[in-house]
């Protein structure tokens, strides 16, 4: 299948699919079907034995298709392709990033357990941790990027941490968390009969620029709505990781029934073919935009990973964990909400919308939009002020993006 150790981008058009399965069609068709016909009763029995974990797979045996809540070719092939980028054993695709995240949290936490999580996390994740999980007797303890191992142990004293959940780079300030440190904390709370997994939301770096499984994480979660989908036309999520943990995630997905449908799976396979070229161009554009912003007199501060000062702790984490500065650029505009809104309302090419990672460039105001639910004191602590604007850079010509930013700043 992979004779030369091809790079993932070389395999996104073909991996896991055989044209002879589908009348020679070069592309995997959309298997818009709820159920699959067994050749005979014995085959049905064997497929179910595997699906319900009643026995181990025998060498070379392929799990058979049963019912689209359990498996479907458009999801299975997509999952195999996603595994290549992160070098994961297994992947499960979900109908949204939030369903991927909430399934992981529900599978690895039980009443009485504590969850250690990085701050800030995505708004929906924050809501699930702080408003939903406490109703099930599960509580979260947050930590920020500047806290040390000792400080984190101090604040978790007396609590049984059962999962470490990290989002890095953090949204919208690009603060980086050290995954090696997160692994060390999880090991501290692990015992012989209770392993504490580290789960990382890698949405901000897509599957291209950061591979958390290679830095001590056990699970990676994505909002596939963002870079993986990349065209602002679908909602989906994914979880990847080690086999034993993924079997638990997949089983809960089967019973919550929150897998993606075949049409979404097909769209995501199409998106994966251009993932590398899209993201590469987005990062090149982002660098130019960030440099332009940093030199502009109406800009106070730029939050861009390519501008981290050498020798700082953040720079060290960047060098260790990331292969690229990404395509998310935030900046403080001189002034406050009035100036930020004037800028946003004057843009002609950027779209004023939340979400990120898409082919078109987007701009938004975190304090009143994506992060309006975060408490005032947390917003202040995390640097999410009234003057902060977040940009997601797309694949347009960089000169046009800079022209747009210039004319909008001129009007402020
Ligand atoms: C968008 C996003 C999510 C939620 O994903 P949905 O696909 O919208 O459910 C989770 N984490 C991060 C970092 C996100 O940007």
Coordinates of C-alpha atoms and ligand atoms in Angstrom, one line a residue:
X1 CA 0.0 0.0 0.0
X2 CA 2.8 2.4 0.9
X3 CA 5.9 0.9 -0.8
X4 CA 8.1 4.0 -0.7
X5 CA 7.0 5.5 2.6
X6 CA 5.2 8.2 0.6
X7 CA 4.4 11.5 2.3
X8 CA 0.7 11.9 3.5
X9 CA 0.0 14.4 0.8
X10 CA 0.9 11.9 -1.9
X11 CA -1.6 9.4 -0.5
X12 CA -4.6 11.6 0.1
X13 CA -6.0 10.8 -3.4
X14 CA -5.9 7.0 -3.1
X15 CA -5.1 5.6 0.3
X16 CA -7.5 3.0 1.6
X17 CA -9.7 2.9 -1.5
X18 CA -9.6 0.2 -4.3
X19 CA -11.3 1.2 -7.6
X20 CA -12.3 -2.4 -8.2
X21 CA -14.7 -2.2 -5.2
X22 CA -16.7 0.4 -7.1
X23 CA -16.9 -0.4 -10.8
X24 CA -13.5 1.2 -11.4
X25 CA -14.6 4.6 -10.2
X26 CA -11.4 6.6 -9.6
X27 CA -13.0 8.3 -6.6
X28 CA -14.7 6.7 -3.7
X29 CA -18.4 7.1 -4.3
X30 CA -20.8 8.4 -1.7
X31 CA -22.2 5.3 0.1
X32 CA -25.5 6.9 0.9
X33 CA -26.9 3.8 2.6
X34 CA -28.0 3.0 6.1
X35 CA -27.3 -0.8 6.1
X36 CA -25.1 -3.4 4.2
X37 CA -26.2 -6.8 2.9
X38 CA -24.3 -9.8 4.3
X39 CA -23.2 -12.6 1.8
X40 CA -24.6 -15.2 4.3
X41 CA -25.6 -15.5 7.9
X42 CA -22.1 -16.8 9.0
X43 CA -20.5 -13.6 7.6
X44 CA -23.0 -11.4 9.5
X45 CA -22.1 -13.3 12.7
X46 CA -18.4 -12.8 12.2
X47 CA -18.8 -9.0 11.4
X48 CA -20.7 -8.6 14.6
X49 CA -18.2 -10.5 16.7
X50 CA -15.5 -8.0 15.6
X51 CA -17.7 -4.9 15.9
X52 CA -18.7 -5.8 19.5
X53 CA -15.2 -6.8 20.5
X54 CA -16.2 -10.4 21.2
X55 CA -12.9 -11.6 19.7
X56 CA -9.7 -10.2 18.2
X57 CA -9.2 -9.7 14.5
X58 CA -7.5 -12.7 12.9
X59 CA -4.4 -11.8 10.7
X60 CA -5.5 -10.0 7.5
X61 CA -9.2 -10.0 8.5
X62 CA -11.0 -6.7 7.5
X63 CA -13.9 -5.6 9.7
X64 CA -17.0 -6.0 7.5
X65 CA -19.6 -3.3 6.8
X66 CA -22.7 -3.7 9.0
X67 CA -24.7 -0.5 9.5
X68 CA -23.8 3.2 8.9
X69 CA -23.9 4.1 12.6
X70 CA -21.0 1.6 13.1
X71 CA -19.1 2.0 9.9
X72 CA -19.4 3.3 6.3
X73 CA -16.7 3.3 3.5
X74 CA -16.8 7.1 3.3
X75 CA -15.9 7.4 7.0
X76 CA -13.6 4.4 7.2
X77 CA -11.4 5.5 4.2
X78 CA -11.4 9.1 5.5
X79 CA -10.3 7.9 9.0
X80 CA -7.4 5.8 7.5
X81 CA -6.3 8.9 5.6
X82 CA -6.4 11.2 8.6
X83 CA -4.3 8.7 10.6
X84 CA -1.4 9.3 8.2
X85 CA -0.9 12.9 9.1
X86 CA -0.7 12.4 12.8
X87 CA 0.8 8.9 12.7
X88 CA -2.1 7.6 14.8
X89 CA -3.2 4.0 15.2
X90 CA -6.9 4.8 14.7
X91 CA -9.3 7.7 14.0
X92 CA -13.0 8.2 14.5
X93 CA -14.9 11.0 12.6
X94 CA -17.7 12.8 14.3
X95 CA -20.6 15.1 13.1
X96 CA -18.9 18.1 14.8
X97 CA -15.8 19.1 16.7
X98 CA -18.0 19.5 19.8
X99 CA -19.3 16.0 19.5
X100 CA -15.7 14.7 19.2
X101 CA -14.7 16.7 22.3
X102 CA -17.7 15.9 24.4
X103 CA -17.5 12.2 23.6
X104 CA -13.8 12.1 24.8
X105 CA -14.7 13.9 28.0
X106 CA -17.6 11.6 28.7
X107 CA -15.6 8.5 28.0
X108 CA -12.7 9.2 30.2
X109 CA -14.4 10.9 33.2
X110 CA -16.8 9.6 35.8
X111 CA -18.7 11.3 38.7
X112 CA -16.2 12.5 41.3
X113 CA -13.4 12.8 38.8
X114 CA -11.5 16.0 38.1
X115 CA -10.3 17.3 34.8
X116 CA -7.3 19.5 34.4
X117 CA -7.6 21.8 31.4
X118 CA -5.7 24.6 29.7
X119 CA -7.1 28.1 29.7
X120 CA -8.5 29.5 27.5
X121 CA -10.3 26.7 25.6
X122 CA -12.8 27.0 22.7
X123 CA -16.0 28.6 24.0
X124 CA -18.1 25.4 23.4
X125 CA -15.5 23.3 25.2
X126 CA -15.4 25.8 28.1
X127 CA -19.2 25.6 28.4
X128 CA -19.3 21.8 28.4
X129 CA -16.6 21.7 31.1
X130 CA -18.0 24.4 33.3
X131 CA -21.7 24.2 32.8
X132 CA -22.5 20.6 31.7
X133 CA -20.0 18.3 33.3
X134 CA -20.6 19.6 36.9
X135 CA -24.2 18.4 36.6
X136 CA -22.7 14.9 36.4
X137 CA -20.4 15.4 39.4
X138 CA -17.3 16.1 37.2
X139 CA -15.3 19.3 37.8
X140 CA -12.6 21.1 35.9
X141 CA -9.5 22.9 37.1
X142 CA -8.0 25.3 34.7
X143 CA -4.3 26.2 34.2
X144 CA -2.7 28.9 32.0
X145 CA 0.4 28.8 29.8
X146 CA 2.7 30.6 32.3
X147 CA 2.1 28.2 35.3
X148 CA 4.8 25.8 36.3
X149 CA 4.7 22.1 37.2
X150 CA 4.8 23.0 41.0
X151 CA 2.1 25.6 40.7
X152 CA -0.2 23.2 38.8
X153 CA 0.3 20.5 41.4
X154 CA -0.4 23.0 44.2
X155 CA -3.8 23.9 42.7
X156 CA -4.8 20.3 42.0
X157 CA -3.9 19.2 45.6
X158 CA -6.3 16.6 47.0
X159 CA -8.2 16.1 43.7
X160 CA -8.1 13.0 41.6
X161 CA -7.2 14.2 38.1
X162 CA -8.3 11.6 35.5
X163 CA -7.8 13.5 32.2
X164 CA -5.5 16.3 31.1
X165 CA -7.1 18.3 28.2
X166 CA -5.0 20.9 26.4
X167 CA -5.7 23.4 23.6
X168 CA -2.5 24.7 22.1
X169 CA -2.0 27.2 20.6
X170 CA -4.7 28.9 22.6
X171 CA -7.4 30.8 20.8
X172 CA -7.2 33.9 20.2
X173 CA -3.9 34.9 21.7
X174 CA -1.7 32.0 20.3
X175 CA -0.3 31.2 23.8
X176 CA 1.6 27.9 23.6
X177 CA 1.4 25.0 26.2
X178 CA 4.2 22.6 26.7
X179 CA 2.9 19.1 25.9
X180 CA 5.9 17.5 27.7
X181 CA 4.9 19.3 30.8
X182 CA 1.3 18.1 30.4
X183 CA 2.5 14.5 30.0
X184 CA 4.6 14.9 33.2
X185 CA 1.5 16.1 35.1
X186 CA -0.6 13.2 33.7
X187 CA 2.1 10.7 34.8
X188 CA 2.1 12.2 38.2
X189 CA -1.6 11.4 38.6
X190 CA -1.4 8.0 36.8
X191 CA -1.2 4.8 38.9
X192 CA -0.8 1.1 38.0
X193 CA -4.5 0.6 37.5
X194 CA -5.5 4.1 36.3
X195 CA -3.7 5.7 33.4
X196 CA -4.4 9.4 33.0
X197 CA -4.6 10.3 29.2
X198 CA -3.6 13.6 27.7
X199 CA -6.0 14.9 25.0
X200 CA -5.0 17.8 22.8
X201 CA -7.3 19.9 20.7
X202 CA -5.1 20.5 17.6
X203 CA -7.6 22.4 15.5
X204 CA -5.5 25.6 15.4
X205 CA -2.6 23.8 13.8
X206 CA -4.6 21.4 11.6
X207 CA -3.0 18.0 11.0
X208 CA 0.0 19.6 9.3
X209 CA 1.9 21.9 11.7
X210 CA 1.8 20.1 15.1
X211 CA 1.6 16.4 15.9
X212 CA 0.8 16.0 19.6
X213 CA 0.9 12.2 19.6
X214 CA 4.7 12.6 19.0
X215 CA 5.0 14.8 22.1
X216 CA 3.4 12.6 24.7
X217 CA -0.3 13.1 24.0
X218 CA -2.6 10.0 23.8
X219 CA -5.5 11.6 21.9
X220 CA -5.8 14.4 19.3
X221 CA -9.1 16.0 18.7
X222 CA -10.1 18.3 15.8
X223 CA -12.9 20.5 14.7
X224 CA -12.7 19.2 11.1
X225 CA -14.9 22.2 10.3
X226 CA -11.7 24.3 10.2
X227 CA -8.5 23.4 8.3
X228 CA -9.4 19.8 7.5
X229 CA -12.7 20.8 5.8
X230 CA -11.2 24.1 4.9
X231 CA -14.0 25.5 2.7
X232 CA -16.6 26.8 5.3
X233 CA -19.2 24.4 3.9
X234 CA -19.5 21.6 6.6
X235 CA -19.4 20.8 10.3
X236 CA -17.4 17.8 11.5
X237 CA -14.9 16.5 14.0
X238 CA -12.3 13.8 14.5
X239 CA -10.5 12.0 17.3
X240 CA -7.2 10.2 16.7
X241 CA -4.9 8.2 18.9
X242 CA -3.7 4.9 20.4
X243 CA -5.7 1.8 19.6
X244 CA -6.9 0.9 23.1
X245 CA -8.2 4.4 23.8
X246 CA -9.7 4.8 20.4
X247 CA -11.7 1.6 20.8
X248 CA -13.4 3.2 23.8
X249 CA -14.0 6.5 21.9
X250 CA -15.4 4.6 18.9
X251 CA -17.7 2.4 21.1
X252 CA -19.2 5.5 22.8
X253 CA -19.6 7.1 19.3
X254 CA -21.6 4.0 18.2
X255 CA -24.0 4.4 21.1
X256 CA -24.3 8.2 21.1
X257 CA -24.8 7.9 17.4
X258 CA -22.8 11.1 16.7
X259 CA -20.7 9.9 13.7
X260 CA -20.6 12.0 10.6
X261 CA -22.7 11.0 7.6
X262 CA -21.4 9.6 4.3
X263 CA -21.8 12.9 2.5
X264 CA -19.7 14.8 5.0
X265 CA -17.2 12.0 4.9
X266 CA -17.0 12.3 1.1
X267 CA -16.6 16.1 1.3
X268 CA -13.8 15.8 3.8
X269 CA -11.9 13.3 1.6
X270 CA -12.1 15.8 -1.2
X271 CA -10.8 18.5 1.2
X272 CA -7.9 16.3 2.3
X273 CA -6.5 16.2 -1.2
X274 CA -5.6 19.9 -1.0
X275 CA -4.9 20.2 2.7
X276 CA -1.2 20.6 2.3
X277 CA -1.3 23.2 -0.5
X278 CA -4.1 25.2 1.1
X279 CA -2.4 25.3 4.5
X280 CA 1.0 26.1 3.1
X281 CA -0.4 29.0 1.1
X282 CA -2.4 30.2 4.1
X283 CA 0.8 30.2 6.3
X284 CA 2.8 32.1 3.7
X285 CA 0.1 34.8 3.4
X286 CA -0.2 35.0 7.2
X287 CA 3.5 35.8 7.6
X288 CA 3.2 38.7 5.2
X289 CA 0.0 40.0 6.9
X290 CA 1.6 39.7 10.3
X291 CA 4.7 41.6 9.2
X292 CA 2.6 44.4 7.7
X293 CA 0.5 44.7 10.9
X294 CA 3.6 44.8 13.1
X295 CA 4.9 47.8 11.2
X296 CA 1.6 49.7 11.2
X297 CA 1.3 52.8 13.4
X298 CA -2.4 52.1 14.3
X299 CA -1.5 48.6 15.6
X300 CA -0.4 48.2 19.2
X301 CA 0.7 44.5 19.3
X302 CA 0.6 41.5 17.0
X303 CA 0.0 38.0 18.3
X304 CA 1.7 35.8 15.7
X305 CA 3.8 32.7 16.4
X306 CA 6.4 33.7 13.8
X307 CA 7.2 36.9 15.9
X308 CA 8.0 35.1 19.2
X309 CA 11.2 36.5 20.7
X310 CA 14.1 34.1 20.7
X311 CA 15.2 32.8 24.1
X312 CA 11.7 33.1 25.6
X313 CA 9.9 30.1 27.0
X314 CA 7.2 30.4 24.4
X315 CA 9.8 30.4 21.6
X316 CA 11.3 27.2 23.1
X317 CA 8.0 25.5 23.0
X318 CA 7.4 26.7 19.5
X319 CA 10.7 25.3 18.3
X320 CA 10.0 22.0 20.0
X321 CA 6.4 21.4 19.0
X322 CA 5.5 23.2 15.9
X323 CA 6.8 23.1 12.3
X324 CA 5.2 26.4 11.2
X325 CA 3.8 29.6 12.7
X326 CA 0.3 28.8 11.3
X327 CA -2.2 31.1 9.7
X328 CA -4.0 32.7 12.7
X329 CA -3.0 36.3 13.4
X330 CA -4.5 38.5 16.1
X331 CA -3.7 42.1 16.9
X332 CA -4.5 44.9 19.3
X333 CA -5.7 47.9 17.4
X334 CA -4.9 51.3 19.0
X335 CA -8.0 52.4 20.8
X336 CA -10.9 50.1 21.9
X337 CA -14.1 48.5 20.7
X338 CA -15.1 51.6 18.6
X339 CA -11.8 51.4 16.6
X340 CA -12.0 47.6 16.3
X341 CA -15.6 47.7 15.0
X342 CA -14.7 50.5 12.5
X343 CA -11.9 48.3 11.2
X344 CA -14.1 45.2 10.9
X345 CA -16.9 47.1 9.3
X346 CA -14.6 48.6 6.7
X347 CA -13.1 45.4 5.4
X348 CA -13.9 44.6 1.7
X349 CA -12.2 41.2 1.0
X350 CA -12.0 39.7 4.5
X351 CA -15.4 38.4 5.7
X352 CA -16.7 39.4 9.1
X353 CA -17.4 35.9 10.6
X354 CA -16.3 33.5 13.3
X355 CA -14.7 30.1 12.5
X356 CA -11.2 29.7 11.0
X357 CA -8.9 27.7 8.7
X358 CA -10.9 28.2 5.6
X359 CA -9.9 29.2 2.1
X360 CA -11.4 32.7 2.6
X361 CA -10.0 35.1 5.1
X362 CA -12.1 35.9 8.1
X363 CA -12.0 38.6 10.8
X364 CA -13.8 38.8 14.1
X365 CA -13.8 40.6 17.6
X366 CA -13.1 37.9 20.2
X367 CA -14.2 40.0 23.3
X368 CA -17.8 40.5 22.0
X369 CA -18.1 37.4 19.8
X370 CA -16.2 34.1 20.2
X371 CA -15.1 34.9 23.8
X372 CA -18.0 37.0 25.1
X373 CA -19.0 34.1 27.4
X374 CA -15.6 34.2 29.2
X375 CA -15.8 36.1 32.5
X376 CA -14.4 39.7 32.6
X377 CA -11.6 38.7 34.9
X378 CA -10.5 35.7 32.8
X379 CA -10.7 37.8 29.7
X380 CA -8.4 40.4 31.3
X381 CA -6.0 37.8 32.5
X382 CA -5.8 36.1 29.1
X383 CA -5.3 39.3 27.2
X384 CA -8.6 39.3 25.3
X385 CA -9.3 43.0 25.4
X386 CA -11.8 45.3 23.5
X387 CA -9.0 46.2 21.1
X388 CA -8.2 42.6 20.1
X389 CA -9.1 41.6 16.5
X390 CA -8.6 38.0 15.3
X391 CA -7.8 37.2 11.7
X392 CA -7.9 33.8 10.0
X393 CA -5.8 34.0 6.8
X394 CA -7.0 32.3 3.6
X395 CA -5.6 31.5 0.2
X396 CA -6.2 34.9 -1.5
X397 CA -3.3 36.9 -2.9
X398 CA -1.4 38.3 0.0
X399 CA -1.2 41.8 -1.7
X400 CA -5.0 41.9 -1.8
X401 CA -5.3 41.0 1.9
X402 CA -2.8 43.7 2.8
X403 CA -4.5 46.2 0.6
X404 CA -7.8 45.5 2.4
X405 CA -6.2 45.8 5.9
X406 CA -4.5 49.1 4.9
X407 CA -7.7 50.7 3.5
X408 CA -9.7 49.6 6.6
X409 CA -7.0 50.9 9.0
X410 CA -6.9 54.2 7.1
X411 CA -10.6 54.7 7.9
X412 CA -10.2 54.1 11.7
Ligands
LIG1 C1 -14.5 25.4 16.2 C2 -13.7 24.7 17.2 C3 -14.3 23.7 18.0 C4 -15.7 23.2 17.8 O1 -15.9 22.6 16.6 P1 -17.3 22.5 15.9 O2 -16.9 21.8 14.6 O3 -17.8 23.9 15.6 O4 -18.2 21.7 16.7 C5 -13.4 23.1 19.0 N1 -12.2 23.6 19.2 C6 -11.7 24.6 18.5 C7 -10.3 25.0 18.8 C8 -12.4 25.2 17.5 O5 -11.9 26.2 16.8

